[in-house]
PDB file with one MODEL, atoms N, CA, C and O in Angstrom:
MODEL        1
ATOM      1  N   MET A   1     135.402 -43.999  86.823  1.00  0.00           N
ATOM      2  CA  MET A   1     135.420 -43.153  88.015  1.00  0.00           C
ATOM      3  C   MET A   1     135.058 -41.737  87.595  1.00  0.00           C
ATOM      4  O   MET A   1     135.702 -41.155  86.722  1.00  0.00           O
ATOM      5  N   LYS A   2     134.042 -41.194  88.212  1.00  0.00           N
ATOM      6  CA  LYS A   2     133.617 -39.819  87.926  1.00  0.00           C
ATOM      7  C   LYS A   2     134.431 -38.863  88.780  1.00  0.00           C
ATOM      8  O   LYS A   2     134.945 -39.223  89.839  1.00  0.00           O
ATOM      9  N   ASN A   3     134.537 -37.612  88.282  1.00  0.00           N
ATOM     10  CA  ASN A   3     135.250 -36.610  89.089  1.00  0.00           C
ATOM     11  C   ASN A   3     134.690 -35.221  88.786  1.00  0.00           C
ATOM     12  O   ASN A   3     133.975 -35.012  87.805  1.00  0.00           O
ATOM     13  N   THR A   4     135.037 -34.295  89.653  1.00  0.00           N
ATOM     14  CA  THR A   4     134.540 -32.922  89.522  1.00  0.00           C
ATOM     15  C   THR A   4     135.689 -31.945  89.189  1.00  0.00           C
ATOM     16  O   THR A   4     135.589 -30.745  89.443  1.00  0.00           O
ATOM     17  N   ILE A   5     136.757 -32.473  88.627  1.00  0.00           N
ATOM     18  CA  ILE A   5     137.948 -31.646  88.384  1.00  0.00           C
ATOM     19  C   ILE A   5     137.637 -30.426  87.490  1.00  0.00           C
ATOM     20  O   ILE A   5     138.065 -29.310  87.785  1.00  0.00           O
ATOM     21  N   ARG A   6     136.911 -30.647  86.430  1.00  0.00           N
ATOM     22  CA  ARG A   6     136.614 -29.546  85.501  1.00  0.00           C
ATOM     23  C   ARG A   6     135.891 -28.402  86.219  1.00  0.00           C
ATOM     24  O   ARG A   6     136.236 -27.230  86.063  1.00  0.00           O
ATOM     25  N   VAL A   7     134.882 -28.774  87.006  1.00  0.00           N
ATOM     26  CA  VAL A   7     134.115 -27.761  87.752  1.00  0.00           C
ATOM     27  C   VAL A   7     134.991 -27.106  88.811  1.00  0.00           C
ATOM     28  O   VAL A   7     134.962 -25.888  88.989  1.00  0.00           O
ATOM     29  N   ASP A   8     135.764 -27.922  89.507  1.00  0.00           N
ATOM     30  CA  ASP A   8     136.640 -27.374  90.556  1.00  0.00           C
ATOM     31  C   ASP A   8     137.680 -26.439  89.975  1.00  0.00           C
ATOM     32  O   ASP A   8     137.998 -25.417  90.582  1.00  0.00           O
ATOM     33  N   ARG A   9     138.210 -26.767  88.819  1.00  0.00           N
ATOM     34  CA  ARG A   9     139.161 -25.867  88.142  1.00  0.00           C
ATOM     35  C   ARG A   9     138.513 -24.548  87.790  1.00  0.00           C
ATOM     36  O   ARG A   9     139.103 -23.481  87.960  1.00  0.00           O
ATOM     37  N   ALA A  10     137.288 -24.636  87.296  1.00  0.00           N
ATOM     38  CA  ALA A  10     136.554 -23.409  86.903  1.00  0.00           C
ATOM     39  C   ALA A  10     136.352 -22.500  88.122  1.00  0.00           C
ATOM     40  O   ALA A  10     136.492 -21.281  88.025  1.00  0.00           O
ATOM     41  N   ILE A  11     136.027 -23.099  89.251  1.00  0.00           N
ATOM     42  CA  ILE A  11     135.810 -22.311  90.469  1.00  0.00           C
ATOM     43  C   ILE A  11     137.083 -21.578  90.850  1.00  0.00           C
ATOM     44  O   ILE A  11     137.029 -20.409  91.233  1.00  0.00           O
ATOM     45  N   LEU A  12     138.234 -22.246  90.753  1.00  0.00           N
ATOM     46  CA  LEU A  12     139.524 -21.626  91.069  1.00  0.00           C
ATOM     47  C   LEU A  12     140.101 -20.809  89.910  1.00  0.00           C
ATOM     48  O   LEU A  12     141.095 -20.098  90.053  1.00  0.00           O
ATOM     49  N   ASN A  13     139.438 -20.938  88.758  1.00  0.00           N
ATOM     50  CA  ASN A  13     139.907 -20.233  87.543  1.00  0.00           C
ATOM     51  C   ASN A  13     141.331 -20.627  87.189  1.00  0.00           C
ATOM     52  O   ASN A  13     142.175 -19.767  86.935  1.00  0.00           O
ATOM     53  N   ILE A  14     141.604 -21.960  87.171  1.00  0.00           N
ATOM     54  CA  ILE A  14     142.907 -22.449  86.762  1.00  0.00           C
ATOM     55  C   ILE A  14     142.766 -23.364  85.571  1.00  0.00           C
ATOM     56  O   ILE A  14     141.748 -24.038  85.417  1.00  0.00           O
ATOM     57  N   SER A  15     143.762 -23.393  84.741  1.00  0.00           N
ATOM     58  CA  SER A  15     143.771 -24.253  83.553  1.00  0.00           C
ATOM     59  C   SER A  15     144.233 -25.658  83.894  1.00  0.00           C
ATOM     60  O   SER A  15     144.740 -25.914  84.985  1.00  0.00           O
ATOM     61  N   GLN A  16     144.046 -26.577  82.928  1.00  0.00           N
ATOM     62  CA  GLN A  16     144.566 -27.906  83.080  1.00  0.00           C
ATOM     63  C   GLN A  16     146.075 -27.872  83.278  1.00  0.00           C
ATOM     64  O   GLN A  16     146.623 -28.618  84.089  1.00  0.00           O
ATOM     65  N   ALA A  17     146.728 -27.013  82.541  1.00  0.00           N
ATOM     66  CA  ALA A  17     148.190 -26.880  82.641  1.00  0.00           C
ATOM     67  C   ALA A  17     148.624 -26.427  84.018  1.00  0.00           C
ATOM     68  O   ALA A  17     149.602 -26.937  84.565  1.00  0.00           O
ATOM     69  N   GLU A  18     147.892 -25.457  84.590  1.00  0.00           N
ATOM     70  CA  GLU A  18     148.250 -24.977  85.903  1.00  0.00           C
ATOM     71  C   GLU A  18     148.030 -26.039  86.993  1.00  0.00           C
ATOM     72  O   GLU A  18     148.853 -26.195  87.895  1.00  0.00           O
ATOM     73  N   LEU A  19     146.924 -26.752  86.895  1.00  0.00           N
ATOM     74  CA  LEU A  19     146.686 -27.845  87.842  1.00  0.00           C
ATOM     75  C   LEU A  19     147.779 -28.892  87.677  1.00  0.00           C
ATOM     76  O   LEU A  19     148.313 -29.400  88.663  1.00  0.00           O
ATOM     77  N   ALA A  20     148.102 -29.205  86.457  1.00  0.00           N
ATOM     78  CA  ALA A  20     149.176 -30.210  86.190  1.00  0.00           C
ATOM     79  C   ALA A  20     150.488 -29.767  86.832  1.00  0.00           C
ATOM     80  O   ALA A  20     151.177 -30.582  87.445  1.00  0.00           O
ATOM     81  N   ASP A  21     150.845 -28.490  86.703  1.00  0.00           N
ATOM     82  CA  ASP A  21     152.070 -27.996  87.322  1.00  0.00           C
ATOM     83  C   ASP A  21     152.015 -28.160  88.823  1.00  0.00           C
ATOM     84  O   ASP A  21     152.994 -28.577  89.442  1.00  0.00           O
ATOM     85  N   ARG A  22     150.865 -27.831  89.419  1.00  0.00           N
ATOM     86  CA  ARG A  22     150.739 -27.903  90.884  1.00  0.00           C
ATOM     87  C   ARG A  22     150.859 -29.314  91.442  1.00  0.00           C
ATOM     88  O   ARG A  22     151.326 -29.506  92.565  1.00  0.00           O
ATOM     89  N   VAL A  23     150.433 -30.309  90.648  1.00  0.00           N
ATOM     90  CA  VAL A  23     150.497 -31.702  91.123  1.00  0.00           C
ATOM     91  C   VAL A  23     151.609 -32.510  90.431  1.00  0.00           C
ATOM     92  O   VAL A  23     151.731 -33.718  90.629  1.00  0.00           O
ATOM     93  N   GLN A  24     152.398 -31.825  89.632  1.00  0.00           N
ATOM     94  CA  GLN A  24     153.584 -32.410  88.996  1.00  0.00           C
ATOM     95  C   GLN A  24     153.286 -33.568  88.043  1.00  0.00           C
ATOM     96  O   GLN A  24     153.910 -34.627  88.113  1.00  0.00           O
ATOM     97  N   VAL A  25     152.323 -33.345  87.158  1.00  0.00           N
ATOM     98  CA  VAL A  25     152.030 -34.262  86.065  1.00  0.00           C
ATOM     99  C   VAL A  25     151.882 -33.449  84.784  1.00  0.00           C
ATOM    100  O   VAL A  25     151.987 -32.223  84.818  1.00  0.00           O
ATOM    101  N   THR A  26     151.643 -34.110  83.665  1.00  0.00           N
ATOM    102  CA  THR A  26     151.446 -33.369  82.416  1.00  0.00           C
ATOM    103  C   THR A  26     149.974 -32.904  82.283  1.00  0.00           C
ATOM    104  O   THR A  26     149.071 -33.426  82.937  1.00  0.00           O
ATOM    105  N   ARG A  27     149.786 -31.924  81.425  1.00  0.00           N
ATOM    106  CA  ARG A  27     148.425 -31.445  81.151  1.00  0.00           C
ATOM    107  C   ARG A  27     147.609 -32.594  80.556  1.00  0.00           C
ATOM    108  O   ARG A  27     146.415 -32.717  80.827  1.00  0.00           O
ATOM    109  N   GLN A  28     148.256 -33.433  79.746  1.00  0.00           N
ATOM    110  CA  GLN A  28     147.550 -34.569  79.126  1.00  0.00           C
ATOM    111  C   GLN A  28     147.031 -35.529  80.161  1.00  0.00           C
ATOM    112  O   GLN A  28     145.966 -36.118  79.973  1.00  0.00           O
ATOM    113  N   THR A  29     147.759 -35.706  81.262  1.00  0.00           N
ATOM    114  CA  THR A  29     147.308 -36.563  82.349  1.00  0.00           C
ATOM    115  C   THR A  29     146.048 -35.996  82.980  1.00  0.00           C
ATOM    116  O   THR A  29     145.092 -36.730  83.229  1.00  0.00           O
ATOM    117  N   ILE A  30     146.042 -34.702  83.238  1.00  0.00           N
ATOM    118  CA  ILE A  30     144.860 -34.060  83.820  1.00  0.00           C
ATOM    119  C   ILE A  30     143.681 -34.190  82.880  1.00  0.00           C
ATOM    120  O   ILE A  30     142.569 -34.487  83.318  1.00  0.00           O
ATOM    121  N   ASN A  31     143.906 -33.973  81.599  1.00  0.00           N
ATOM    122  CA  ASN A  31     142.854 -34.110  80.591  1.00  0.00           C
ATOM    123  C   ASN A  31     142.275 -35.553  80.619  1.00  0.00           C
ATOM    124  O   ASN A  31     141.057 -35.733  80.623  1.00  0.00           O
ATOM    125  N   ALA A  32     143.152 -36.561  80.637  1.00  0.00           N
ATOM    126  CA  ALA A  32     142.701 -37.936  80.621  1.00  0.00           C
ATOM    127  C   ALA A  32     141.893 -38.263  81.914  1.00  0.00           C
ATOM    128  O   ALA A  32     140.901 -38.990  81.860  1.00  0.00           O
ATOM    129  N   ILE A  33     142.322 -37.731  83.037  1.00  0.00           N
ATOM    130  CA  ILE A  33     141.580 -37.962  84.286  1.00  0.00           C
ATOM    131  C   ILE A  33     140.208 -37.297  84.187  1.00  0.00           C
ATOM    132  O   ILE A  33     139.199 -37.910  84.538  1.00  0.00           O
ATOM    133  N   GLU A  34     140.160 -36.051  83.714  1.00  0.00           N
ATOM    134  CA  GLU A  34     138.864 -35.346  83.588  1.00  0.00           C
ATOM    135  C   GLU A  34     137.891 -36.119  82.699  1.00  0.00           C
ATOM    136  O   GLU A  34     136.694 -36.169  82.981  1.00  0.00           O
ATOM    137  N   LEU A  35     138.406 -36.721  81.626  1.00  0.00           N
ATOM    138  CA  LEU A  35     137.557 -37.444  80.680  1.00  0.00           C
ATOM    139  C   LEU A  35     137.210 -38.847  81.145  1.00  0.00           C
ATOM    140  O   LEU A  35     136.428 -39.544  80.497  1.00  0.00           O
ATOM    141  N   GLY A  36     137.788 -39.265  82.265  1.00  0.00           N
ATOM    142  CA  GLY A  36     137.522 -40.612  82.765  1.00  0.00           C
ATOM    143  C   GLY A  36     138.275 -41.691  82.048  1.00  0.00           C
ATOM    144  O   GLY A  36     137.934 -42.868  82.167  1.00  0.00           O
ATOM    145  N   LYS A  37     139.311 -41.313  81.291  1.00  0.00           N
ATOM    146  CA  LYS A  37     140.099 -42.295  80.547  1.00  0.00           C
ATOM    147  C   LYS A  37     141.288 -42.822  81.365  1.00  0.00           C
ATOM    148  O   LYS A  37     141.941 -43.786  80.965  1.00  0.00           O
ATOM    149  N   TYR A  38     141.559 -42.200  82.484  1.00  0.00           N
ATOM    150  CA  TYR A  38     142.702 -42.569  83.305  1.00  0.00           C
ATOM    151  C   TYR A  38     142.295 -42.432  84.773  1.00  0.00           C
ATOM    152  O   TYR A  38     141.718 -41.418  85.167  1.00  0.00           O
ATOM    153  N   VAL A  39     142.589 -43.437  85.570  1.00  0.00           N
ATOM    154  CA  VAL A  39     142.286 -43.400  87.005  1.00  0.00           C
ATOM    155  C   VAL A  39     143.616 -43.083  87.720  1.00  0.00           C
ATOM    156  O   VAL A  39     144.583 -43.838  87.622  1.00  0.00           O
ATOM    157  N   PRO A  40     143.636 -41.971  88.427  1.00  0.00           N
ATOM    158  CA  PRO A  40     144.894 -41.567  89.097  1.00  0.00           C
ATOM    159  C   PRO A  40     145.256 -42.466  90.271  1.00  0.00           C
ATOM    160  O   PRO A  40     144.395 -43.122  90.859  1.00  0.00           O
ATOM    161  N   SER A  41     146.521 -42.485  90.596  1.00  0.00           N
ATOM    162  CA  SER A  41     146.963 -43.222  91.787  1.00  0.00           C
ATOM    163  C   SER A  41     146.367 -42.528  93.012  1.00  0.00           C
ATOM    164  O   SER A  41     145.888 -41.397  92.929  1.00  0.00           O
ATOM    165  N   ALA A  42     146.406 -43.211  94.125  1.00  0.00           N
ATOM    166  CA  ALA A  42     145.904 -42.630  95.377  1.00  0.00           C
ATOM    167  C   ALA A  42     146.655 -41.356  95.704  1.00  0.00           C
ATOM    168  O   ALA A  42     146.050 -40.366  96.115  1.00  0.00           O
ATOM    169  N   ALA A  43     147.959 -41.370  95.528  1.00  0.00           N
ATOM    170  CA  ALA A  43     148.774 -40.182  95.841  1.00  0.00           C
ATOM    171  C   ALA A  43     148.388 -39.011  94.964  1.00  0.00           C
ATOM    172  O   ALA A  43     148.245 -37.893  95.459  1.00  0.00           O
ATOM    173  N   LEU A  44     148.213 -39.241  93.662  1.00  0.00           N
ATOM    174  CA  LEU A  44     147.835 -38.166  92.754  1.00  0.00           C
ATOM    175  C   LEU A  44     146.426 -37.653  93.047  1.00  0.00           C
ATOM    176  O   LEU A  44     146.174 -36.449  92.994  1.00  0.00           O
ATOM    177  N   ALA A  45     145.528 -38.555  93.351  1.00  0.00           N
ATOM    178  CA  ALA A  45     144.166 -38.133  93.721  1.00  0.00           C
ATOM    179  C   ALA A  45     144.196 -37.237  94.950  1.00  0.00           C
ATOM    180  O   ALA A  45     143.473 -36.244  95.023  1.00  0.00           O
ATOM    181  N   MET A  46     145.035 -37.594  95.912  1.00  0.00           N
ATOM    182  CA  MET A  46     145.155 -36.775  97.135  1.00  0.00           C
ATOM    183  C   MET A  46     145.752 -35.405  96.801  1.00  0.00           C
ATOM    184  O   MET A  46     145.298 -34.395  97.338  1.00  0.00           O
ATOM    185  N   LYS A  47     146.728 -35.354  95.952  1.00  0.00           N
ATOM    186  CA  LYS A  47     147.333 -34.076  95.573  1.00  0.00           C
ATOM    187  C   LYS A  47     146.314 -33.181  94.857  1.00  0.00           C
ATOM    188  O   LYS A  47     146.238 -31.983  95.129  1.00  0.00           O
ATOM    189  N   ILE A  48     145.542 -33.758  93.956  1.00  0.00           N
ATOM    190  CA  ILE A  48     144.511 -32.997  93.258  1.00  0.00           C
ATOM    191  C   ILE A  48     143.476 -32.448  94.221  1.00  0.00           C
ATOM    192  O   ILE A  48     143.115 -31.273  94.163  1.00  0.00           O
ATOM    193  N   ALA A  49     142.999 -33.320  95.112  1.00  0.00           N
ATOM    194  CA  ALA A  49     141.998 -32.879  96.082  1.00  0.00           C
ATOM    195  C   ALA A  49     142.555 -31.767  96.957  1.00  0.00           C
ATOM    196  O   ALA A  49     141.832 -30.825  97.282  1.00  0.00           O
ATOM    197  N   ARG A  50     143.816 -31.854  97.343  1.00  0.00           N
ATOM    198  CA  ARG A  50     144.433 -30.840  98.200  1.00  0.00           C
ATOM    199  C   ARG A  50     144.447 -29.466  97.508  1.00  0.00           C
ATOM    200  O   ARG A  50     144.233 -28.441  98.154  1.00  0.00           O
ATOM    201  N   VAL A  51     144.702 -29.455  96.193  1.00  0.00           N
ATOM    202  CA  VAL A  51     144.699 -28.181  95.448  1.00  0.00           C
ATOM    203  C   VAL A  51     143.340 -27.523  95.572  1.00  0.00           C
ATOM    204  O   VAL A  51     143.263 -26.297  95.654  1.00  0.00           O
ATOM    205  N   PHE A  52     142.266 -28.299  95.588  1.00  0.00           N
ATOM    206  CA  PHE A  52     140.919 -27.755  95.655  1.00  0.00           C
ATOM    207  C   PHE A  52     140.433 -27.587  97.095  1.00  0.00           C
ATOM    208  O   PHE A  52     139.321 -27.105  97.312  1.00  0.00           O
ATOM    209  N   GLY A  53     141.233 -27.971  98.066  1.00  0.00           N
ATOM    210  CA  GLY A  53     140.819 -27.857  99.466  1.00  0.00           C
ATOM    211  C   GLY A  53     139.685 -28.774  99.813  1.00  0.00           C
ATOM    212  O   GLY A  53     138.832 -28.442 100.636  1.00  0.00           O
ATOM    213  N   LYS A  54     139.670 -29.968  99.168  1.00  0.00           N
ATOM    214  CA  LYS A  54     138.580 -30.909  99.368  1.00  0.00           C
ATOM    215  C   LYS A  54     139.124 -32.270  99.770  1.00  0.00           C
ATOM    216  O   LYS A  54     140.322 -32.527  99.654  1.00  0.00           O
ATOM    217  N   LYS A  55     138.236 -33.142 100.244  1.00  0.00           N
ATOM    218  CA  LYS A  55     138.571 -34.535 100.500  1.00  0.00           C
ATOM    219  C   LYS A  55     138.569 -35.272  99.148  1.00  0.00           C
ATOM    220  O   LYS A  55     137.876 -34.865  98.216  1.00  0.00           O
ATOM    221  N   VAL A  56     139.336 -36.339  99.053  1.00  0.00           N
ATOM    222  CA  VAL A  56     139.372 -37.129  97.826  1.00  0.00           C
ATOM    223  C   VAL A  56     137.967 -37.544  97.397  1.00  0.00           C
ATOM    224  O   VAL A  56     137.627 -37.498  96.215  1.00  0.00           O
ATOM    225  N   GLU A  57     137.149 -37.952  98.383  1.00  0.00           N
ATOM    226  CA  GLU A  57     135.778 -38.408  98.081  1.00  0.00           C
ATOM    227  C   GLU A  57     134.886 -37.300  97.517  1.00  0.00           C
ATOM    228  O   GLU A  57     133.865 -37.577  96.887  1.00  0.00           O
ATOM    229  N   GLU A  58     135.279 -36.044  97.747  1.00  0.00           N
ATOM    230  CA  GLU A  58     134.495 -34.939  97.202  1.00  0.00           C
ATOM    231  C   GLU A  58     134.861 -34.641  95.745  1.00  0.00           C
ATOM    232  O   GLU A  58     134.112 -33.968  95.038  1.00  0.00           O
ATOM    233  N   VAL A  59     136.005 -35.141  95.307  1.00  0.00           N
ATOM    234  CA  VAL A  59     136.472 -34.900  93.935  1.00  0.00           C
ATOM    235  C   VAL A  59     136.237 -36.116  93.085  1.00  0.00           C
ATOM    236  O   VAL A  59     135.843 -35.989  91.926  1.00  0.00           O
ATOM    237  N   PHE A  60     136.468 -37.304  93.631  1.00  0.00           N
ATOM    238  CA  PHE A  60     136.363 -38.548  92.860  1.00  0.00           C
ATOM    239  C   PHE A  60     135.242 -39.417  93.428  1.00  0.00           C
ATOM    240  O   PHE A  60     135.040 -39.485  94.641  1.00  0.00           O
ATOM    241  N   GLU A  61     134.506 -40.091  92.508  1.00  0.00           N
ATOM    242  CA  GLU A  61     133.417 -40.967  92.898  1.00  0.00           C
ATOM    243  C   GLU A  61     133.450 -42.236  92.082  1.00  0.00           C
ATOM    244  O   GLU A  61     133.526 -42.193  90.855  1.00  0.00           O
ATOM    245  N   LEU A  62     133.392 -43.381  92.770  1.00  0.00           N
ATOM    246  CA  LEU A  62     133.366 -44.649  92.071  1.00  0.00           C
ATOM    247  C   LEU A  62     132.018 -44.837  91.350  1.00  0.00           C
ATOM    248  O   LEU A  62     130.965 -44.438  91.846  1.00  0.00           O
ATOM    249  N   GLU A  63     132.091 -45.447  90.186  1.00  0.00           N
ATOM    250  CA  GLU A  63     130.883 -45.774  89.424  1.00  0.00           C
ATOM    251  C   GLU A  63     130.667 -47.284  89.484  1.00  0.00           C
ATOM    252  O   GLU A  63     131.558 -48.039  89.875  1.00  0.00           O
ATOM    253  N   GLU A  64     129.472 -47.708  89.091  1.00  0.00           N
ATOM    254  CA  GLU A  64     129.200 -49.153  89.023  1.00  0.00           C
ATOM    255  C   GLU A  64     130.306 -49.800  88.192  1.00  0.00           C
ATOM    256  O   GLU A  64     130.671 -49.292  87.132  1.00  0.00           O
ATOM    257  N   GLY A  65     130.831 -50.910  88.675  1.00  0.00           N
ATOM    258  CA  GLY A  65     131.844 -51.638  87.915  1.00  0.00           C
ATOM    259  C   GLY A  65     133.270 -51.185  88.134  1.00  0.00           C
ATOM    260  O   GLY A  65     134.193 -51.823  87.627  1.00  0.00           O
ATOM    261  N   ASP A  66     133.484 -50.115  88.865  1.00  0.00           N
ATOM    262  CA  ASP A  66     134.857 -49.658  89.153  1.00  0.00           C
ATOM    263  C   ASP A  66     135.475 -50.548  90.212  1.00  0.00           C
ATOM    264  O   ASP A  66     136.625 -50.339  90.600  1.00  0.00           O
TER     265      ASP A  66
ENDMDL
END
C-alpha cells in the first residue's frame, strides 16, 4: 500500500514523532507505515488522514496485489 504521509508531514512541517502523538501510536509505527512495511487499521488510517485534512483515499493507495 502506497501512501503520501512523508510528503504530507513535510507540508505541515511535523515530525514522525509529532504525527505519532496526534494519532496515539509510536513513532516506529509511523515509520513502518511510511516505508510500506505495515498496513494501518482502518481507524488509524482515518486518524492519519484527519490530521492532514484529507480523505483516506488521498493519503493511502492500494497497489497491485494488495
